[in-house]
Short mmCIF file of C-alpha atoms in Angstrom, two decimals:
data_model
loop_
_atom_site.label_atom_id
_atom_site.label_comp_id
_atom_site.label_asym_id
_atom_site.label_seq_id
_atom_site.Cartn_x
_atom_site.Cartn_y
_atom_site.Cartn_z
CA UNK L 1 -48.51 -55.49 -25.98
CA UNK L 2 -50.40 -57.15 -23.43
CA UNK L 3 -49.79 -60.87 -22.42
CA UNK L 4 -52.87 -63.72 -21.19
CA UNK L 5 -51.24 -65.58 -19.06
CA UNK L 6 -52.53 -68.35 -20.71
CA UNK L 7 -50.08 -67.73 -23.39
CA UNK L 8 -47.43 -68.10 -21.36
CA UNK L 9 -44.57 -70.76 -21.21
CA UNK L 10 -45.84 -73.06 -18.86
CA UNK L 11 -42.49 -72.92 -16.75
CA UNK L 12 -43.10 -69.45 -16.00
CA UNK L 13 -46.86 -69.62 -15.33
CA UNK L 14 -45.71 -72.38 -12.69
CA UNK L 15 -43.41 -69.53 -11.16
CA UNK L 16 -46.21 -67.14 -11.30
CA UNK L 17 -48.42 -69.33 -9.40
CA UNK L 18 -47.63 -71.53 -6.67
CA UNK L 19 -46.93 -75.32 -7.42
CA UNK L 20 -50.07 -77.86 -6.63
CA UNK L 21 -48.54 -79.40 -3.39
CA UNK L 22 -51.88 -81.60 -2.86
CA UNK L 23 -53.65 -82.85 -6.31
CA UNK L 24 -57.23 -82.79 -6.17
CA UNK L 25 -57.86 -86.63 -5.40
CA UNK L 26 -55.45 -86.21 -2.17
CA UNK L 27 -57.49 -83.23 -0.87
CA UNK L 28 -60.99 -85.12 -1.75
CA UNK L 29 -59.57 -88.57 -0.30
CA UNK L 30 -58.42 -86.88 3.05
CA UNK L 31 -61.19 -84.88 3.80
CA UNK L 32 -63.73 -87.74 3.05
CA UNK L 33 -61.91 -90.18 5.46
CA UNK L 34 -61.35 -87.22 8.56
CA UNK L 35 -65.52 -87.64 7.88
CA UNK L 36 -65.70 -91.04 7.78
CA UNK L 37 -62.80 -91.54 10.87
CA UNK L 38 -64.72 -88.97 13.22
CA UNK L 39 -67.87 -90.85 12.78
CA UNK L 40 -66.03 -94.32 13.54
CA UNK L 41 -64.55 -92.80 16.88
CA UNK L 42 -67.12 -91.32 18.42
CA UNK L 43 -69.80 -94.38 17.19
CA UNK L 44 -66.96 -96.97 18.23
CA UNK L 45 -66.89 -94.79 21.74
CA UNK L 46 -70.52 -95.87 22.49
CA UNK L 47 -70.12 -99.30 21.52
CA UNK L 48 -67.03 -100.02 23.51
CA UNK L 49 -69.46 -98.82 26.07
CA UNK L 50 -72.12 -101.24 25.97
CA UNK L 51 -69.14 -103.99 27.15
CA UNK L 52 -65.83 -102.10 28.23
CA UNK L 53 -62.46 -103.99 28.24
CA UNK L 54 -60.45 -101.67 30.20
CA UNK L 55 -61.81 -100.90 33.62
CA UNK L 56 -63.46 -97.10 31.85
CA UNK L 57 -66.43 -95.64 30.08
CA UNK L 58 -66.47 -92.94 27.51
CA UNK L 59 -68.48 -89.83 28.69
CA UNK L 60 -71.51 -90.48 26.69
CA UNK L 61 -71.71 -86.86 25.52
CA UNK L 62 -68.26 -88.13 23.15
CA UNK L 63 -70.04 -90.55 21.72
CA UNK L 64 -72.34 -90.96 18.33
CA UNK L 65 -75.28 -92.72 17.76
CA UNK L 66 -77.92 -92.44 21.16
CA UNK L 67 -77.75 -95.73 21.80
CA UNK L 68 -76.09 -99.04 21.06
CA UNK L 69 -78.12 -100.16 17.83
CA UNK L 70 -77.65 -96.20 16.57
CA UNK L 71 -73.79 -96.40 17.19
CA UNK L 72 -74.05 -99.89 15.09
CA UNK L 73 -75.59 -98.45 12.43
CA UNK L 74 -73.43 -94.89 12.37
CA UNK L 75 -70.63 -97.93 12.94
CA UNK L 76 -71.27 -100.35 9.75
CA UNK L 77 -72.56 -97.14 7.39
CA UNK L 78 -68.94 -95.28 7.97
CA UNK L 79 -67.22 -98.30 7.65
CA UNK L 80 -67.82 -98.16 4.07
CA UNK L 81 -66.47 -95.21 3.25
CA UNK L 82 -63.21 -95.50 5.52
CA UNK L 83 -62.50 -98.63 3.66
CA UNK L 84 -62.88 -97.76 -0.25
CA UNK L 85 -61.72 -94.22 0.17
CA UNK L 86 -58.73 -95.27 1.77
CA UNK L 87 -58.51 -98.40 -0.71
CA UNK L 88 -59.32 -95.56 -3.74
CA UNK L 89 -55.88 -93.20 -1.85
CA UNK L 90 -53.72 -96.45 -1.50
CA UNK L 91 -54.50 -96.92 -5.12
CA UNK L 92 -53.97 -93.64 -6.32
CA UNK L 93 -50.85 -93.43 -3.93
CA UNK L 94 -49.05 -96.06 -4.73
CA UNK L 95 -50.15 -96.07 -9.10
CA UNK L 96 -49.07 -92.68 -9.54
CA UNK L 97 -45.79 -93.45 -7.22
CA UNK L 98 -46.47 -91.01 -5.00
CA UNK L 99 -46.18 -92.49 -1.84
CA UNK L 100 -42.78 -93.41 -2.69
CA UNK L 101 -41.94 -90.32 -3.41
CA UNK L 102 -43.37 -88.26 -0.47
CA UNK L 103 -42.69 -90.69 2.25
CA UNK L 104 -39.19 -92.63 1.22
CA UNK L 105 -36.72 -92.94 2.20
CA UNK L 106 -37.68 -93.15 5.90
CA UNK L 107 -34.12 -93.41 7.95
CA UNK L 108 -34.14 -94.21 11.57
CA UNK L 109 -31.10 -91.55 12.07
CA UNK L 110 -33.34 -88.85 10.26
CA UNK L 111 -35.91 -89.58 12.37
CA UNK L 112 -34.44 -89.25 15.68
CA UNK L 113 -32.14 -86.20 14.31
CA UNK L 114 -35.24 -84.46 13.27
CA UNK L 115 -37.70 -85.03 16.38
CA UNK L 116 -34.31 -83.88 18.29
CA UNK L 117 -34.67 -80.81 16.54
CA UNK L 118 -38.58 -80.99 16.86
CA UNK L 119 -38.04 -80.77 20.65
CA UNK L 120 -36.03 -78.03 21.19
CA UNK L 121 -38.28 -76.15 18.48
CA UNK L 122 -35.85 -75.79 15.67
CA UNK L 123 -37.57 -77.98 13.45
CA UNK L 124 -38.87 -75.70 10.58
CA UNK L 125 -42.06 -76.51 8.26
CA UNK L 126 -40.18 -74.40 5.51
CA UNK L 127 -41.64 -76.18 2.12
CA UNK L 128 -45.20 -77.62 1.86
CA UNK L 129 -44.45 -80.34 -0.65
CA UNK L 130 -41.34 -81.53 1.25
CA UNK L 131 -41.88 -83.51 4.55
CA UNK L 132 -39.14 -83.98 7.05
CA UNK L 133 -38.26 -86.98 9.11
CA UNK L 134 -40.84 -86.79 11.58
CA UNK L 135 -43.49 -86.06 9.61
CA UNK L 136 -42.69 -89.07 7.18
CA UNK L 137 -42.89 -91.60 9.90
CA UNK L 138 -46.06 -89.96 11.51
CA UNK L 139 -47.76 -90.09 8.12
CA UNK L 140 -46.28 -93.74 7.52
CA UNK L 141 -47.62 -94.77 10.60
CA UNK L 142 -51.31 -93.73 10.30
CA UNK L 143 -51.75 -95.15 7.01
CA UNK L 144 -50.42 -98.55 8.55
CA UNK L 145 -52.18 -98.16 11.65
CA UNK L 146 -55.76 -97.51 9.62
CA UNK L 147 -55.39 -100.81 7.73
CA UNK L 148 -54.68 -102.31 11.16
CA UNK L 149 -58.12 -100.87 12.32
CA UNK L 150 -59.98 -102.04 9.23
CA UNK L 151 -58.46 -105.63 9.17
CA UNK L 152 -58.69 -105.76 13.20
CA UNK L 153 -62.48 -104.48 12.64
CA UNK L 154 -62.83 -107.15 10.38
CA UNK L 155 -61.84 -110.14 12.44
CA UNK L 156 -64.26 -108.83 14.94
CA UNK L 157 -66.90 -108.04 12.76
CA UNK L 158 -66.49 -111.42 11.43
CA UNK L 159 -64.42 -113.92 13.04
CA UNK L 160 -66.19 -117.06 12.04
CA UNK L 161 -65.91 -116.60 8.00
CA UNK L 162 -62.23 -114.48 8.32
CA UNK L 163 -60.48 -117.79 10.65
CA UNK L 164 -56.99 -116.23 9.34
CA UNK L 165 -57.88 -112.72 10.27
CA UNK L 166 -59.38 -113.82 13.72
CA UNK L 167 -55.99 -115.84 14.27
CA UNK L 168 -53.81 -113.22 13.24
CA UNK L 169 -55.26 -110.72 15.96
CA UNK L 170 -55.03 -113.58 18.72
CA UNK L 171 -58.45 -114.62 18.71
CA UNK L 172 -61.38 -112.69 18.76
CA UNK L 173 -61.10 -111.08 22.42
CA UNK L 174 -57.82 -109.74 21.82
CA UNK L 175 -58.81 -108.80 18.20
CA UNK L 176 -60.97 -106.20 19.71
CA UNK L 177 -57.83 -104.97 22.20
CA UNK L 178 -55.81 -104.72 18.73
CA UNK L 179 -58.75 -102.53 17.51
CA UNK L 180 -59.17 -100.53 20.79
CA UNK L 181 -55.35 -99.75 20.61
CA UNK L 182 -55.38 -98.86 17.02
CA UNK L 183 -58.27 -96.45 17.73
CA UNK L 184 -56.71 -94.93 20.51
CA UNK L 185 -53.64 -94.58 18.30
CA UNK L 186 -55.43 -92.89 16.06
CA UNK L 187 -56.70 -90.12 17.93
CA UNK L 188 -53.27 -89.57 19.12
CA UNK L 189 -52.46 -88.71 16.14
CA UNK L 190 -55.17 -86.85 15.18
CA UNK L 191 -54.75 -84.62 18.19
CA UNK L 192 -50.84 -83.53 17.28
CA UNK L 193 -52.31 -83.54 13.57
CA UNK L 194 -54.64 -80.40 15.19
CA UNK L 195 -52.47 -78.64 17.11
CA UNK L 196 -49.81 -78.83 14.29
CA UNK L 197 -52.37 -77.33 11.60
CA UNK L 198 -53.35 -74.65 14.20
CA UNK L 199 -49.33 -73.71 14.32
CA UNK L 200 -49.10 -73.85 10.68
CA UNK L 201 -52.73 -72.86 9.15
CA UNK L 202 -50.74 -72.29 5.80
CA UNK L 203 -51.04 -76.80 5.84
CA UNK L 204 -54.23 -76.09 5.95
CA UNK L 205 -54.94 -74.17 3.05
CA UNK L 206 -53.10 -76.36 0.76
CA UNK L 207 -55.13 -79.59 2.05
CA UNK L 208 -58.10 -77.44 1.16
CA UNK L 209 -57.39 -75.18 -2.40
CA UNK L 210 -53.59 -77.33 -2.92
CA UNK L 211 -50.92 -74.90 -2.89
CA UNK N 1 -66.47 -32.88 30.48
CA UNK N 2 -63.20 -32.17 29.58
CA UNK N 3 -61.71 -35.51 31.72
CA UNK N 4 -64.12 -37.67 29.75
CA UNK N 5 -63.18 -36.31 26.36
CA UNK N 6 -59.66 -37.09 26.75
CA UNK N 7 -60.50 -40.48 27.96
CA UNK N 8 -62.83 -40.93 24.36
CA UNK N 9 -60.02 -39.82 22.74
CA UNK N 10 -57.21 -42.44 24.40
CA UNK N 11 -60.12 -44.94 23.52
CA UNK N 12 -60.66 -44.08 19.99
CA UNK N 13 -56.77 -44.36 19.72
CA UNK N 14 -56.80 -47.77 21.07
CA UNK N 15 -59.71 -49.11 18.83
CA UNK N 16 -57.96 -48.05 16.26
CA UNK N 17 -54.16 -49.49 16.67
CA UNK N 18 -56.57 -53.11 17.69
CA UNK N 19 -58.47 -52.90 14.85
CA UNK N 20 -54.89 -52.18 12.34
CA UNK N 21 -53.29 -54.92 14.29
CA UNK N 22 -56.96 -56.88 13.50
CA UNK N 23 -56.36 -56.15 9.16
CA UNK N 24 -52.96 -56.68 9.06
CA UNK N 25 -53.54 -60.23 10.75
CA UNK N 26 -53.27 -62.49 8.14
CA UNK N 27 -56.47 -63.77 6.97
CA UNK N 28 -55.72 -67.07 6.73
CA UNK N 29 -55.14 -67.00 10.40
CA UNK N 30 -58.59 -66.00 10.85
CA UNK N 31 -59.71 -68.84 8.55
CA UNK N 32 -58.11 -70.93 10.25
CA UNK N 33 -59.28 -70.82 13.76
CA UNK N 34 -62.87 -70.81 11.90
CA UNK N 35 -61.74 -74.17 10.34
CA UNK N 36 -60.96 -75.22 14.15
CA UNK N 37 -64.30 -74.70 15.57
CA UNK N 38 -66.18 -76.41 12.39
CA UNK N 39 -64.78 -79.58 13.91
CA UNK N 40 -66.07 -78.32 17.46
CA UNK N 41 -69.49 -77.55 15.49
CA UNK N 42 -69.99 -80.91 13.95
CA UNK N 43 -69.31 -82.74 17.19
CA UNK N 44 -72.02 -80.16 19.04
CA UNK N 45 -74.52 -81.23 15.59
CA UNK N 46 -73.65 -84.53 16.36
CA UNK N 47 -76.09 -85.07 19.15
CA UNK N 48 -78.60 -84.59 16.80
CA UNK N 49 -78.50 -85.82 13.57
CA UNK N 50 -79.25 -89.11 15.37
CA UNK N 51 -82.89 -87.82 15.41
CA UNK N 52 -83.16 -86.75 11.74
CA UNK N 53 -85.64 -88.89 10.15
CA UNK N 54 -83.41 -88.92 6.98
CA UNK N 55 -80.58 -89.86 8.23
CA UNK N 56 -82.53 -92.52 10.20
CA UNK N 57 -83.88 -93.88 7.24
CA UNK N 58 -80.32 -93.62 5.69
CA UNK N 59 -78.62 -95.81 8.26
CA UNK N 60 -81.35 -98.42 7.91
CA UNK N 61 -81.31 -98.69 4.28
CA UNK N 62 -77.35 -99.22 4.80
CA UNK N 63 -78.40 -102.09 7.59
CA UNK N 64 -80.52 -103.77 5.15
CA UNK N 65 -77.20 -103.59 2.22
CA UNK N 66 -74.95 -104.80 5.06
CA UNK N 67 -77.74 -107.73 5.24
CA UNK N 68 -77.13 -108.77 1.96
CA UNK N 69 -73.04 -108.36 2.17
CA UNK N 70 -73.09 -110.25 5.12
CA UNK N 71 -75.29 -113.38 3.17
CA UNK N 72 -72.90 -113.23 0.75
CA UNK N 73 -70.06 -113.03 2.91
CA UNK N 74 -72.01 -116.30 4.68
CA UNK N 75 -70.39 -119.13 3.84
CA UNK N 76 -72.46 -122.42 4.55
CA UNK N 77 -69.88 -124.81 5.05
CA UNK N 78 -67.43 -122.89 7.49
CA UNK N 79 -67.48 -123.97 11.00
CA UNK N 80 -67.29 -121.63 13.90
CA UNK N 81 -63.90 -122.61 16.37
CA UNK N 82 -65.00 -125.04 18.81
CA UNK N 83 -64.07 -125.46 22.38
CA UNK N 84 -62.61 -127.87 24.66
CA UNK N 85 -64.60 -128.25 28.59
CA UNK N 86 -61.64 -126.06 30.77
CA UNK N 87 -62.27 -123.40 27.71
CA UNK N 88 -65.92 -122.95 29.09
CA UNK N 89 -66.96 -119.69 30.78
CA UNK N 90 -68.45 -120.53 34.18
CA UNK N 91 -71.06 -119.40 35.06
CA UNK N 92 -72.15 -119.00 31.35
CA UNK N 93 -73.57 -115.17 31.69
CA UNK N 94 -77.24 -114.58 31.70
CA UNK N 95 -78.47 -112.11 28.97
CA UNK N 96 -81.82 -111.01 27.85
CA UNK N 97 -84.31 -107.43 27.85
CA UNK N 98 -85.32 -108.35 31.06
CA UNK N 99 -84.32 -109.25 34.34
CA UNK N 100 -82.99 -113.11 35.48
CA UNK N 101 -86.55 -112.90 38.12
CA UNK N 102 -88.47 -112.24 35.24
CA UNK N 103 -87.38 -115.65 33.31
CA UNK N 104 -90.65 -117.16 32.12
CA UNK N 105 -91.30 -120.45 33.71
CA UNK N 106 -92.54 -123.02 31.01
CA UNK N 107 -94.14 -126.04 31.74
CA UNK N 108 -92.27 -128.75 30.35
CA UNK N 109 -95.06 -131.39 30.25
CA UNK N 110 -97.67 -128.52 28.52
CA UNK N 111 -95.09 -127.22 26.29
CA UNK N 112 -96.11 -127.67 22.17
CA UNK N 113 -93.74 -126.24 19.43
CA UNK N 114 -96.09 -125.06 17.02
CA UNK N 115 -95.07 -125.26 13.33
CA UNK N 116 -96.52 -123.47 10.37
CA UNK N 117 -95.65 -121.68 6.84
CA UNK N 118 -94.29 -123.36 4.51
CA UNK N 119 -94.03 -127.04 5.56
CA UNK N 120 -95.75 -130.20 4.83
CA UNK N 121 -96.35 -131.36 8.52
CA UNK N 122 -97.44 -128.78 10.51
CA UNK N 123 -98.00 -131.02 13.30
CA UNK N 124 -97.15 -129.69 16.64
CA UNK N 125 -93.76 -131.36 18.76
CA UNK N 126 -94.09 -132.45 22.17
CA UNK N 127 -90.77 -132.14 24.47
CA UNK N 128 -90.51 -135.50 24.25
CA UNK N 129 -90.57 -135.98 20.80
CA UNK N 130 -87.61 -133.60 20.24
CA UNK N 131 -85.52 -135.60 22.75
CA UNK N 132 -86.35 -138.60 20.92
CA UNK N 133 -84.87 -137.12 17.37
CA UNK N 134 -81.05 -137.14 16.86
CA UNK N 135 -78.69 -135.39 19.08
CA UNK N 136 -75.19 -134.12 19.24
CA UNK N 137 -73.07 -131.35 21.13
CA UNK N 138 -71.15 -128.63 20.68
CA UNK N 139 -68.94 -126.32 22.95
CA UNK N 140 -69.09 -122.81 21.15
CA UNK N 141 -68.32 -119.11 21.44
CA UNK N 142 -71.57 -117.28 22.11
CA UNK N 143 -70.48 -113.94 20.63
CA UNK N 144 -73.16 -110.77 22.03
CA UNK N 145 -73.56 -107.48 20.13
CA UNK N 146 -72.41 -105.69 23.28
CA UNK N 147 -68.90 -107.08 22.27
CA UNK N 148 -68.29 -109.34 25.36
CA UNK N 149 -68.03 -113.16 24.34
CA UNK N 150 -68.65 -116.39 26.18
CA UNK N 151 -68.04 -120.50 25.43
CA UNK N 152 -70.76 -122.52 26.61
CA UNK N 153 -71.81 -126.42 25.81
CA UNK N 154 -74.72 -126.75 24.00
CA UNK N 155 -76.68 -130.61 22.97
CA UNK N 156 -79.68 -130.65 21.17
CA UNK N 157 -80.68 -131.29 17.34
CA UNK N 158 -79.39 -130.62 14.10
CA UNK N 159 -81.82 -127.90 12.87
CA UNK N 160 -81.29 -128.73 9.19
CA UNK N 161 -82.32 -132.42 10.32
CA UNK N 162 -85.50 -130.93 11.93
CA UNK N 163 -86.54 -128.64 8.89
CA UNK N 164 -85.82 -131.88 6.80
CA UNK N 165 -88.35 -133.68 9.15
CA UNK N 166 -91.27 -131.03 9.25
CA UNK N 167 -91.09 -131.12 5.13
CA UNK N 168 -89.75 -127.83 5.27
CA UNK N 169 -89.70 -125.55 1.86
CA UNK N 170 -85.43 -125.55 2.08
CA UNK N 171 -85.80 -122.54 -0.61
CA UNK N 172 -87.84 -120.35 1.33
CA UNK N 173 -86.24 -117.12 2.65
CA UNK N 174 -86.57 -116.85 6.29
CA UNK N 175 -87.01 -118.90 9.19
CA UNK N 176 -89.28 -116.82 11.95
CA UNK N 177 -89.13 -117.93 15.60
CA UNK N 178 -91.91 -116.66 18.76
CA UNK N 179 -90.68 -117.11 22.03
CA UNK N 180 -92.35 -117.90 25.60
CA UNK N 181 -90.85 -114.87 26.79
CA UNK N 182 -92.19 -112.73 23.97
CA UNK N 183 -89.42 -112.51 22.50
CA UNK N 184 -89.26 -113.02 18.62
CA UNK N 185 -86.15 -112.97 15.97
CA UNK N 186 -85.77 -114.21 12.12
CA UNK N 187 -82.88 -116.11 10.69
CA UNK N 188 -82.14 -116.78 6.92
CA UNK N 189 -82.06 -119.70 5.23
CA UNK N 190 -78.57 -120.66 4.46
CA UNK N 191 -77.66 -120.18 8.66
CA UNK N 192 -80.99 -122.34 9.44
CA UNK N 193 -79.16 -125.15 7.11
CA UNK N 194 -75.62 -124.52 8.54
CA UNK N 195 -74.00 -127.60 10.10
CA UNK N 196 -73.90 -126.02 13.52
CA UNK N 197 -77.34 -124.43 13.69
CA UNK N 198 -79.23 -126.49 16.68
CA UNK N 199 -82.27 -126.81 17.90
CA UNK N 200 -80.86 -126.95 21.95
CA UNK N 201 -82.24 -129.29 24.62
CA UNK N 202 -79.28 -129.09 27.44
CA UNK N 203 -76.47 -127.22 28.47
CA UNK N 204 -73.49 -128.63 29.89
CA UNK N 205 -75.31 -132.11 29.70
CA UNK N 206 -77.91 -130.81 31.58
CA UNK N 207 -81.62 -130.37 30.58
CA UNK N 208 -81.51 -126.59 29.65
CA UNK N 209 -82.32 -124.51 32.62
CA UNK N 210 -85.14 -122.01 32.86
CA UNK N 211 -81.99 -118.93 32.79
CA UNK N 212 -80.67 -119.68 29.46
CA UNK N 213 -83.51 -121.01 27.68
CA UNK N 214 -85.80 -124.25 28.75
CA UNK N 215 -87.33 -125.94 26.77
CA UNK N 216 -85.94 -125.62 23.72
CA UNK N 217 -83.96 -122.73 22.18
CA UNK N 218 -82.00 -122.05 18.54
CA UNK N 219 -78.30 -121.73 18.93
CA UNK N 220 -76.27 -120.65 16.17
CA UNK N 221 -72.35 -119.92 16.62
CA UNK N 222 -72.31 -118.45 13.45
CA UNK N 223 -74.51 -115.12 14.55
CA UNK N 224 -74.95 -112.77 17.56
CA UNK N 225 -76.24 -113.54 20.87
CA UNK N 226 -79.61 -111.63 20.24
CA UNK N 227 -80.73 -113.85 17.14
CA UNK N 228 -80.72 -116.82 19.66
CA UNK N 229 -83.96 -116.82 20.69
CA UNK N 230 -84.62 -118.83 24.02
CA UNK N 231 -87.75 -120.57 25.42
CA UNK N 232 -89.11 -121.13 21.46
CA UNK N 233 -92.73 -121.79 21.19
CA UNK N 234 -93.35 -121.76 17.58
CA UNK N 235 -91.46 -121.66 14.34
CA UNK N 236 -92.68 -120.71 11.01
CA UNK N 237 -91.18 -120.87 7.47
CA UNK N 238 -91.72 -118.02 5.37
CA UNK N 239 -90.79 -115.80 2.21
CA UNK N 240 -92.17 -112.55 3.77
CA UNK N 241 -89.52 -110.43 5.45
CA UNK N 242 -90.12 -111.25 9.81
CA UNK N 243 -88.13 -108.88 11.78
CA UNK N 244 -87.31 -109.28 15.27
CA UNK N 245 -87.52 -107.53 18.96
CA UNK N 246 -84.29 -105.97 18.49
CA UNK N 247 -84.00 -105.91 14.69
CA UNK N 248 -87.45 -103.84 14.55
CA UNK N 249 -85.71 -101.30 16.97
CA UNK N 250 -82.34 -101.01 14.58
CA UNK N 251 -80.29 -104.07 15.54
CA UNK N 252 -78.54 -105.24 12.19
CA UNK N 253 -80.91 -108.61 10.72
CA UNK N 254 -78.34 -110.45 9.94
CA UNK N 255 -76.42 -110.22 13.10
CA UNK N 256 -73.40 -113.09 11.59
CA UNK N 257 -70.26 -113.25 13.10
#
């Protein structure tokens, strides 16, 4: 007698085929903001630019746009979609409690035991849905440190109708230090967030088809 | 012959333990380093989807929706920080699309304001009419699109009194502004009425100088250096949709800080 697998107890399809590690939303949510976050950087390159704070220009082949008013407009288009994508993740995140789950607890000890480990290489990626120490407070940290970008955009953006926001960052020359730091942050991040999916492309494939 | 044969056969041998050692590479592997250089590819396509007409037409339909957050965002009452006299940046930085030698010099005596568009006195201002109106001062952070910022102290009139005075339509849309430099910009409405929108005579209790303005210029706290326009020369009230120097070229209209 032959068997659909559709007929199957659910329990053993699931041990038939891999468990979703990513749900769709995740996968949609992530890859829209790496769009929207590339287009930030290299448009926020050009305008930091146009009036550098630190005593350094971006090599203008880095940067999006062509010229000022370009990078503006690339700027204040992608600025959209970084903020109610990520507002449309936090939401989905935190309602369906999933951000609890993945990314608590987050131990101090844990951390340092684990980037210990990390260092002398013996830090395995063994199971997709489970993330170790490290990995938590990398994750953790980006999510916190794009809100800081958005809300340090913000006071710059506008810092005569946001007065708290413009406070908050120290005024609004130091507002756009916060943002420049956040930014560069960012990148850091994205960089080991590379060379980590290049060492495990299997991460990769489940941000993409979710197991 | 016989050398060469032997060497096509070593080759062949070698192909083929590459190419096995190629299939059993897993092809996610493969995939993956692909995956890699799409991100070098869309930096390389980067350099040119700035051209794209589309896309062009794309970012300046998003402009014109960030025009209309932004006037909503607007609101008419708040007050842009204001400044004590050590705050001030000295020298207050010269800024305009041309060099400081090429600053028009207006005649101060000759100078008109010209006023048209919706208004019930379209009657032209002498200089010394506009010093004769109500003044006050302000020490205020001139903000530039560039990023870099700069407090200054600024005397002149209240525009709202001044739009009150020509009979101005206050519902109209949009304030447009021509320069003596040839310069032009367009403000809205609800900034024209703002509390700290002036129509400047002097900076730093001076008569304005030539560099940042004389005779008369608009300065507004609550927006971006470029839609102060210096050296104004007429001013005209209207519903039809302006522009500006920079705005025509992709500068956001809005331009509020």
């Amino acid at each position: 007698m032959k068997t659909n697998i559709a007929q199957l107890p659910e329990t053993i399809v699931n041990q038939i085929k891999p468990p979703v590690v990513h749900p769709i939303w995740l996968r949609v949510t992530h890859w829209l903001n790496a769009l929207a976050v590339i287009i930030m950087i290299l448009s926020g390159w050009r305008i930091y630019n146009a009036s550098p704070i630190f005593p350094f220009r971006i090599p203008s082949e880095w940067t999006l746009g062509g010229w000022l008013g370009g990078a503006l407009q690339w700027h204040f288009a992608a600025m959209w979609l970084l903020f109610f994508n990520g507002l449309v993740y936090l939401l989905l995140n935190t309602g369906s409690g999933r951000l609890w789950k993945k990314f608590l607890p987050l131990r101090p000890t844990e951390v340092v035991q684990d980037f210990v480990k990390a260092l002398r290489g013996k830090l395995q990626h063994d199971a997709l849905d489970h993330y170790n120490a490290v990995q938590k407070l990398a994750y953790v940290s980006v999510i916190l440190d794009l809100i800081l970008l958005v809300v340090s955009g913000l006071a710059i953006w506008k810092s005569v109708q946001f007065p708290l926001l413009r406070e908050l960052m120290g005024g609004f020359d130091n507002a756009r230090v916060v943002h420049f730091c956040a930014m560069s942050f960012l990148v850091a991040f994205i960089v080991v967030h590379i060379i980590m999916v290049a060492l495990v492309p299997r991460t990769l494939l489940a941000m993409l088809r979710g197991r | 012959m016989f050398k060469k044969n032997i060497n096509l056969a070593l080759d062949t041998e070698s192909i083929l333990k590459d190419a096995q050692r190629e299939l059993a590479l897993p092809s996610r592997r493969l995939f993956a380093k692909r995956a890699l250089t799409l991100g070098g590819l869309s930096l390389l396509t980067g350099c040119n989807i700035t051209d794209e007409p589309s896309v062009n037409s794309m970012l300046e339909r998003i402009s014109r929706m960030n025009d209309g957050v932004q006037g909503w965002l607007f609101d008419p009452k708040r007050l842009a920080p204001t400044y004590t006299q050590a705050e001030m940046t000295r020298p207050f930085p010269f800024n305009a699309f041309y060099a400081i030698e090429e600053v028009p010099e207006i005649d101060g005596d000759d100078y008109r304001l010209e006023i048209s568009g919706l208004v019930s006195d379209k009657r032209s201002w002498t200089l010394q009419q506009l010093h004769k109106l109500p003044q006050n001062e302000q020490i205020t952070r001139h903000i530039c699109v560039e990023g870099w910022s700069a407090i200054g102290r600024w005397g002149g009139v209240p525009f709202s009194y001044f739009l009150k005075q020509i009979g101005a339509d206050l519902s109209a849309k949009y304030i447009d502004f021509k320069c003596g430099d040839d310069y032009h910009t367009s403000i809205d409405m609800p900034t024209a009425l703002h509390p700290q929108t002036q129509l400047t005579l002097t900076y730093d209790g001076q008569i304005l100088p030539p560099k940042y303005g004389f005779p008369m210029k608009l300065r507004m706290p609550t927006k971006l250096g470029y839609k102060n326009p210096k050296h104004i020369t007429s001013i005209e009230v209207t519903n039809s949709y302006p522009g500006g120097y920079w705005e025509d070229q992709g500068y956001n209209w809005f331009g509020g800080a």
